[in-house]
CSV table of C-alpha atoms in Angstrom, one decimal:
chain,number,residue,atom,x,y,z
A,1,ALA,CA,138.3,-65.3,-56.8
A,2,GLN,CA,141.1,-64.0,-54.6
A,3,ARG,CA,140.1,-62.9,-51.2
A,4,VAL,CA,141.8,-61.6,-48.1
A,5,THR,CA,140.7,-61.6,-44.5
A,6,GLN,CA,142.0,-59.2,-41.9
A,7,PRO,CA,140.3,-60.5,-38.8
A,8,GLU,CA,141.1,-57.5,-36.6
A,9,LYS,CA,139.4,-54.2,-37.3
A,10,LEU,CA,141.3,-52.6,-34.6
A,11,LEU,CA,144.6,-53.4,-32.8
A,12,SER,CA,145.7,-51.4,-29.9
A,13,VAL,CA,149.1,-51.7,-28.3
A,14,PHE,CA,151.5,-49.8,-26.2
A,15,LYS,CA,154.8,-48.3,-27.4
A,16,GLY,CA,157.5,-50.9,-27.4
A,17,ALA,CA,155.2,-53.9,-27.5
A,18,PRO,CA,155.3,-56.4,-30.4
A,19,VAL,CA,152.8,-56.0,-33.1
A,20,GLU,CA,151.3,-58.6,-35.5
A,21,LEU,CA,148.6,-57.7,-38.0
A,22,LYS,CA,147.0,-60.8,-39.3
A,23,CYS,CA,146.1,-61.5,-43.0
A,24,ASN,CA,144.8,-64.6,-44.5
A,25,TYR,CA,144.4,-65.0,-48.2
A,26,SER,CA,142.8,-67.3,-50.7
A,27,TYR,CA,144.7,-67.4,-54.0
A,28,SER,CA,144.8,-70.1,-56.5
A,29,GLY,CA,148.2,-69.3,-58.0
A,30,SER,CA,151.6,-68.4,-56.6
A,31,PRO,CA,150.8,-65.3,-54.6
A,32,GLU,CA,152.5,-61.9,-54.8
A,33,LEU,CA,151.4,-60.2,-51.6
A,34,PHE,CA,151.6,-56.6,-50.5
A,35,TRP,CA,151.0,-54.6,-47.4
A,36,TYR,CA,149.8,-51.0,-47.9
A,37,VAL,CA,149.6,-48.4,-45.2
A,38,GLN,CA,147.7,-45.2,-44.8
A,39,TYR,CA,148.8,-42.7,-42.1
A,40,SER,CA,146.4,-40.1,-40.9
A,41,ARG,CA,145.6,-37.5,-43.7
A,42,GLN,CA,148.1,-39.2,-46.0
A,43,ARG,CA,147.6,-41.2,-49.1
A,44,LEU,CA,147.7,-45.0,-49.3
A,45,GLN,CA,151.2,-46.2,-49.9
A,46,LEU,CA,153.0,-49.4,-50.5
A,47,LEU,CA,154.7,-50.6,-47.3
A,48,LEU,CA,156.3,-53.9,-48.5
A,49,ARG,CA,155.9,-56.9,-50.8
A,50,HIS,CA,156.7,-60.3,-49.7
A,51,ILE,CA,158.9,-61.3,-52.6
A,52,SER,CA,161.4,-58.6,-51.8
A,53,ARG,CA,161.9,-60.0,-48.3
A,54,GLU,CA,162.7,-56.6,-47.1
A,55,SER,CA,162.1,-54.8,-43.8
A,56,ILE,CA,160.5,-51.4,-44.0
A,57,LYS,CA,160.3,-49.2,-41.0
A,58,GLY,CA,161.0,-52.3,-38.9
A,59,PHE,CA,158.1,-54.3,-40.3
A,60,THR,CA,158.5,-57.7,-41.9
A,61,ALA,CA,155.9,-60.0,-43.4
A,62,ASP,CA,156.3,-63.7,-43.9
A,63,LEU,CA,154.4,-65.7,-46.4
A,64,ASN,CA,153.1,-69.0,-45.0
A,65,LYS,CA,151.7,-71.0,-47.8
A,66,GLY,CA,150.6,-73.8,-45.5
A,67,GLU,CA,148.5,-71.5,-43.5
A,68,THR,CA,147.8,-69.1,-46.4
A,69,SER,CA,148.8,-66.2,-44.2
A,70,PHE,CA,150.9,-63.1,-44.7
A,71,HIS,CA,151.0,-61.5,-41.3
A,72,LEU,CA,152.8,-58.2,-40.7
A,73,LYS,CA,155.1,-58.0,-37.7
A,74,LYS,CA,157.2,-55.5,-35.9
A,75,PRO,CA,159.0,-56.4,-32.7
A,76,PHE,CA,158.7,-53.0,-31.0
A,77,ALA,CA,155.9,-50.7,-32.0
A,78,GLN,CA,156.3,-46.9,-32.2
A,79,GLU,CA,153.7,-44.2,-31.9
A,80,GLU,CA,154.3,-43.2,-35.5
A,81,ASP,CA,153.2,-46.7,-36.6
A,82,SER,CA,149.6,-45.7,-35.8
A,83,ALA,CA,147.8,-46.0,-39.1
A,84,MET,CA,145.5,-48.1,-41.2
A,85,TYR,CA,147.1,-51.2,-42.7
A,86,TYR,CA,145.8,-53.1,-45.6
A,87,CYS,CA,146.8,-56.6,-46.8
A,88,ALA,CA,146.5,-56.8,-50.5
A,89,PRO,CA,147.0,-60.0,-52.4
A,90,PRO,CA,146.7,-59.5,-56.1
A,91,GLY,CA,143.7,-60.1,-58.2
A,92,GLY,CA,143.9,-60.6,-62.0
A,93,SER,CA,147.0,-59.0,-63.5
A,94,TYR,CA,148.3,-58.5,-60.0
A,95,ILE,CA,145.9,-55.8,-59.2
A,96,PRO,CA,145.8,-55.3,-55.5
A,97,THR,CA,142.7,-56.7,-53.8
A,98,PHE,CA,142.2,-54.9,-50.5
A,99,GLY,CA,140.8,-56.3,-47.3
A,100,ARG,CA,138.8,-54.1,-44.9
A,101,GLY,CA,142.0,-53.1,-43.2
A,102,THR,CA,143.3,-53.1,-39.6
A,103,SER,CA,143.6,-49.8,-37.7
A,104,LEU,CA,146.7,-49.9,-35.5
A,105,ILE,CA,146.8,-47.6,-32.6
A,106,VAL,CA,150.1,-47.4,-30.6
A,107,HIS,CA,149.7,-45.7,-27.2
A,108,PRO,CA,152.6,-43.8,-25.6
B,1,ASP,CA,157.9,-35.6,-58.9
B,2,ALA,CA,154.2,-34.7,-58.1
B,3,GLY,CA,153.2,-38.4,-57.9
B,4,VAL,CA,149.6,-39.3,-58.8
B,5,THR,CA,147.4,-36.2,-58.9
B,6,GLN,CA,143.6,-36.3,-58.9
B,7,SER,CA,141.1,-33.6,-59.4
B,8,PRO,CA,138.9,-32.3,-58.0
B,9,THR,CA,139.6,-33.1,-54.4
B,10,HIS,CA,136.0,-32.7,-53.3
B,11,LEU,CA,132.7,-32.8,-55.3
B,12,ILE,CA,129.1,-32.7,-54.4
B,13,LYS,CA,126.5,-33.9,-56.9
B,14,THR,CA,122.8,-34.6,-57.0
B,15,ARG,CA,121.3,-38.0,-57.4
B,16,GLY,CA,120.8,-38.8,-61.1
B,17,GLN,CA,123.6,-36.6,-62.3
B,18,GLN,CA,126.8,-37.6,-64.0
B,19,VAL,CA,130.3,-37.0,-62.8
B,20,THR,CA,133.8,-37.1,-64.3
B,21,LEU,CA,136.9,-37.5,-62.1
B,22,ARG,CA,140.4,-37.0,-63.4
B,23,CYS,CA,143.8,-38.6,-62.7
B,24,SER,CA,147.3,-37.8,-63.8
B,25,PRO,CA,149.7,-40.8,-63.2
B,26,LYS,CA,153.1,-40.5,-61.7
B,27,SER,CA,155.8,-39.7,-64.2
B,28,GLY,CA,156.9,-42.8,-66.1
B,29,HIS,CA,153.8,-44.8,-65.2
B,30,ASP,CA,151.6,-46.1,-68.0
B,31,THR,CA,149.0,-48.1,-66.1
B,32,VAL,CA,146.1,-46.6,-64.1
B,33,SER,CA,143.6,-48.2,-61.9
B,34,TRP,CA,140.6,-46.7,-60.1
B,35,TYR,CA,139.3,-47.7,-56.7
B,36,GLN,CA,136.2,-46.8,-54.7
B,37,GLN,CA,136.6,-46.6,-50.9
B,38,ALA,CA,133.5,-46.3,-48.9
B,39,LEU,CA,133.7,-45.0,-45.3
B,40,GLY,CA,135.3,-47.6,-43.1
B,41,GLN,CA,136.0,-50.0,-45.9
B,42,GLY,CA,139.1,-51.0,-47.9
B,43,PRO,CA,139.4,-49.8,-51.5
B,44,GLN,CA,137.4,-51.7,-54.0
B,45,PHE,CA,138.8,-52.2,-57.5
B,46,ILE,CA,136.8,-50.6,-60.3
B,47,PHE,CA,138.9,-51.0,-63.4
B,48,GLN,CA,142.4,-50.8,-64.8
B,49,TYR,CA,143.6,-49.1,-68.0
B,50,TYR,CA,146.7,-49.7,-70.0
B,51,GLU,CA,147.5,-48.6,-73.5
B,52,GLU,CA,144.2,-46.8,-73.6
B,53,GLU,CA,142.2,-50.0,-73.1
B,54,GLU,CA,140.3,-51.3,-70.1
B,55,ARG,CA,142.2,-54.4,-69.1
B,56,GLN,CA,140.5,-55.6,-65.9
B,57,ARG,CA,137.2,-54.7,-64.3
B,58,GLY,CA,135.9,-55.2,-60.8
B,59,ASN,CA,132.3,-55.8,-59.8
B,60,PHE,CA,130.9,-52.5,-60.7
B,61,PRO,CA,127.9,-51.7,-63.0
B,62,ASP,CA,128.2,-50.2,-66.4
B,63,ARG,CA,127.3,-46.8,-65.0
B,64,PHE,CA,131.0,-46.7,-64.1
B,65,SER,CA,133.1,-46.1,-67.2
B,66,GLY,CA,136.6,-44.8,-67.9
B,67,HIS,CA,139.1,-43.6,-70.4
B,68,GLN,CA,142.8,-43.4,-70.7
B,69,PHE,CA,144.4,-40.8,-72.9
B,70,PRO,CA,147.7,-41.1,-74.9
B,71,ASN,CA,149.5,-39.2,-72.2
B,72,TYR,CA,148.4,-42.0,-69.8
B,73,SER,CA,146.1,-39.7,-67.8
B,74,SER,CA,142.7,-41.1,-67.1
B,75,GLU,CA,139.1,-40.2,-66.3
B,76,LEU,CA,136.4,-42.0,-64.4
B,77,ASN,CA,132.8,-41.3,-65.3
B,78,VAL,CA,129.8,-42.3,-63.3
B,79,ASN,CA,126.4,-41.9,-64.7
B,80,ALA,CA,123.0,-41.8,-63.0
B,81,LEU,CA,124.5,-41.2,-59.6
B,82,LEU,CA,123.1,-42.9,-56.6
B,83,LEU,CA,123.4,-42.0,-53.0
B,84,GLY,CA,125.5,-45.2,-52.5
B,85,ASP,CA,128.1,-43.8,-54.9
B,86,SER,CA,129.2,-41.4,-52.2
B,87,ALA,CA,132.8,-42.5,-51.5
B,88,LEU,CA,136.5,-41.6,-51.9
B,89,TYR,CA,137.6,-42.4,-55.4
B,90,LEU,CA,141.3,-43.4,-55.6
B,91,CYS,CA,143.5,-43.4,-58.7
B,92,ALA,CA,146.6,-45.5,-58.6
B,93,SER,CA,149.3,-45.8,-61.2
B,94,LYS,CA,152.3,-48.0,-62.0
B,95,THR,CA,154.4,-49.3,-64.8
B,96,TRP,CA,152.7,-52.2,-66.5
B,97,THR,CA,155.6,-54.6,-65.9
B,98,VAL,CA,156.2,-54.0,-62.2
B,99,TYR,CA,154.2,-54.6,-59.1
B,100,GLY,CA,153.0,-52.1,-56.6
B,101,TYR,CA,150.8,-49.1,-57.2
B,102,THR,CA,151.3,-45.5,-56.3
B,103,PHE,CA,148.1,-43.9,-55.0
B,104,GLY,CA,146.7,-40.5,-55.3
B,105,SER,CA,145.0,-38.7,-52.5
B,106,GLY,CA,141.6,-39.3,-53.9
B,107,THR,CA,138.4,-37.4,-54.8
B,108,ARG,CA,135.7,-37.3,-52.2
B,109,LEU,CA,132.4,-37.6,-54.0
B,110,THR,CA,129.2,-36.8,-52.1
B,111,VAL,CA,125.9,-37.5,-53.7
B,112,VAL,CA,122.9,-35.8,-52.2
């Protein structure tokens, strides 16, 4: 079964500091990985998927097959980045399988 | 575009009762999945519907059942409610052939 581990329940940084939200996965096939974000009082939304190699709101995520990781990074955190972040490798039929999430708090 | 809409937004039920939650997918989407999100946890996959059939199912008992209608809307039914069923129930939709779901804002179910 596909599993994801987000080791940090809470990550607290100051504005302007670099951010790295960790995600490790177990997946038997070629992974299609996603990061979802949930801002306060908003619905869960797709942030980015690795295959698109895009940068959304300054965030990037690199797939490291050797380490089975898909860490989310941003060089300079902003207060508006404070949210709950979920790493979501796919389950069967590419259904997102969510970890417990990491709460990112960016202090002014 | 209204996105994914769910009703009701909040619901209180008594243990042992039955509940039906409803979901209208985003326009153009034909695939609906349901998730249960307990407080402080990530969403847990319940099941997925496409072409009015259940395509995938997570580790949930048969008390959880669903349906998809020809207009792609969906219902989640939970029978014999338990206190532990109290959670936020999320509906998510997408087009079958693409990745990435659009989520609704959820229905908060409280079982007392």
